Tab-separated table of C-alpha atoms in Angstrom:
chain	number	residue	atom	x	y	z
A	1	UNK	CA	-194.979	26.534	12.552
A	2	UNK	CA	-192.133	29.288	13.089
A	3	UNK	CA	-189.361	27.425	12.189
A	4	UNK	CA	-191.579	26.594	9.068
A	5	UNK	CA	-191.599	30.378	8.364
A	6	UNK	CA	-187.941	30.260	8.653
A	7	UNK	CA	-187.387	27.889	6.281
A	8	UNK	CA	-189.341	29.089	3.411
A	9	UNK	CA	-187.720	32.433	4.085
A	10	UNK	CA	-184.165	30.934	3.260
A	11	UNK	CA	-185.488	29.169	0.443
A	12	UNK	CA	-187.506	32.330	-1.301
A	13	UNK	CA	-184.457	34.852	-0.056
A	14	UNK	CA	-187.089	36.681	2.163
A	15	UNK	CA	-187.451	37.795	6.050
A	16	UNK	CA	-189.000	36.323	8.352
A	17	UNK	CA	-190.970	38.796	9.030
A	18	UNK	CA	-192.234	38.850	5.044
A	19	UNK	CA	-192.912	35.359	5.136
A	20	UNK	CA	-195.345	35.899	8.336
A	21	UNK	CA	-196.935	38.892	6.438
A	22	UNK	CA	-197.717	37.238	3.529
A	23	UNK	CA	-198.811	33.859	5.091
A	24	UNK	CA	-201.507	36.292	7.191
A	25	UNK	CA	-202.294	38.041	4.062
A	26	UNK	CA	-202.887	34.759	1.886
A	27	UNK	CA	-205.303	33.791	4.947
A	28	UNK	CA	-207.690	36.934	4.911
A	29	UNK	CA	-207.661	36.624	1.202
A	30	UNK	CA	-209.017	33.177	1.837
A	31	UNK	CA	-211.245	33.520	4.702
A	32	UNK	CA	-208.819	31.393	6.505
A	33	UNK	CA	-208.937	31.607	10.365
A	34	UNK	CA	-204.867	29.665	10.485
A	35	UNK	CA	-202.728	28.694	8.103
A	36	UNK	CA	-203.571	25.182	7.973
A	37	UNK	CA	-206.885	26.610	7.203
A	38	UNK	CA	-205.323	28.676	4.234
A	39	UNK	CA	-203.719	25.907	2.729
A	40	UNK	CA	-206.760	23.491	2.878
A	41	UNK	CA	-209.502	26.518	1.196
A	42	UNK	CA	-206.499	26.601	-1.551
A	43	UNK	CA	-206.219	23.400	-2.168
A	44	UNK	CA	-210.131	22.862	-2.657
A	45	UNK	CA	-209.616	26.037	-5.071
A	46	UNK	CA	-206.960	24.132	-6.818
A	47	UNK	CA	-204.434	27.003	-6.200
A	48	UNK	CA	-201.531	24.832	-5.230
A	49	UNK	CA	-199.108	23.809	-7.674
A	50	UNK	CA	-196.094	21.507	-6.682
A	51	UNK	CA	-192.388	21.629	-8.142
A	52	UNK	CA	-192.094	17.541	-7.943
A	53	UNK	CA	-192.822	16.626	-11.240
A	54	UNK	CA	-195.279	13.653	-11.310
A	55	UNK	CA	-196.493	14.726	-8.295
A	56	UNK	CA	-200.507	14.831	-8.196
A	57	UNK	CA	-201.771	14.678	-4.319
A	58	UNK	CA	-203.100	17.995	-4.889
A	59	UNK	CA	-204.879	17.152	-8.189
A	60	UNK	CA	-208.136	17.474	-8.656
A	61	UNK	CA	-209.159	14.132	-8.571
A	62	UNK	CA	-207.793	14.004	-5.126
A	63	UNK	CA	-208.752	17.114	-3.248
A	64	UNK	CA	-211.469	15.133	-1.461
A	65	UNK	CA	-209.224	13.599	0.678
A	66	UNK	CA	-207.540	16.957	2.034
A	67	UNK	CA	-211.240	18.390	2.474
């Protein structure tokens, strides 16, 4: 997961250190105990949006699967 956190950091233009924060801050706001965790409770919420047009594993329709 770290070097995860590095690479979103050179893609937004961020620290390290801000990525970290706000993945940790994303998971209390979710009642996430991990960061897996986060990104599965936002998924079910439909909070995830991708950039790849046509893309729709996170639709709706789907979110069953990533449950």
């Amino acid at each position: 997961v770290g070097d995860q956190f590095v690479d979103i950091a050179a893609k937004l233009d961020r620290s390290v250190a801000s990525v970290r924060e706000s993945v940790a801050l994303a998971s209390v706001a979710l009642g996430a105990k991990s960061p897996q965790e986060a990104v599965a409770t936002a998924a079910r919420r439909g909070l995830l949006l991708s950039t790849i047009p046509d893309f729709d594993a996170l639709s709706h329709g789907k979110i069953d699967y990533y449950s």
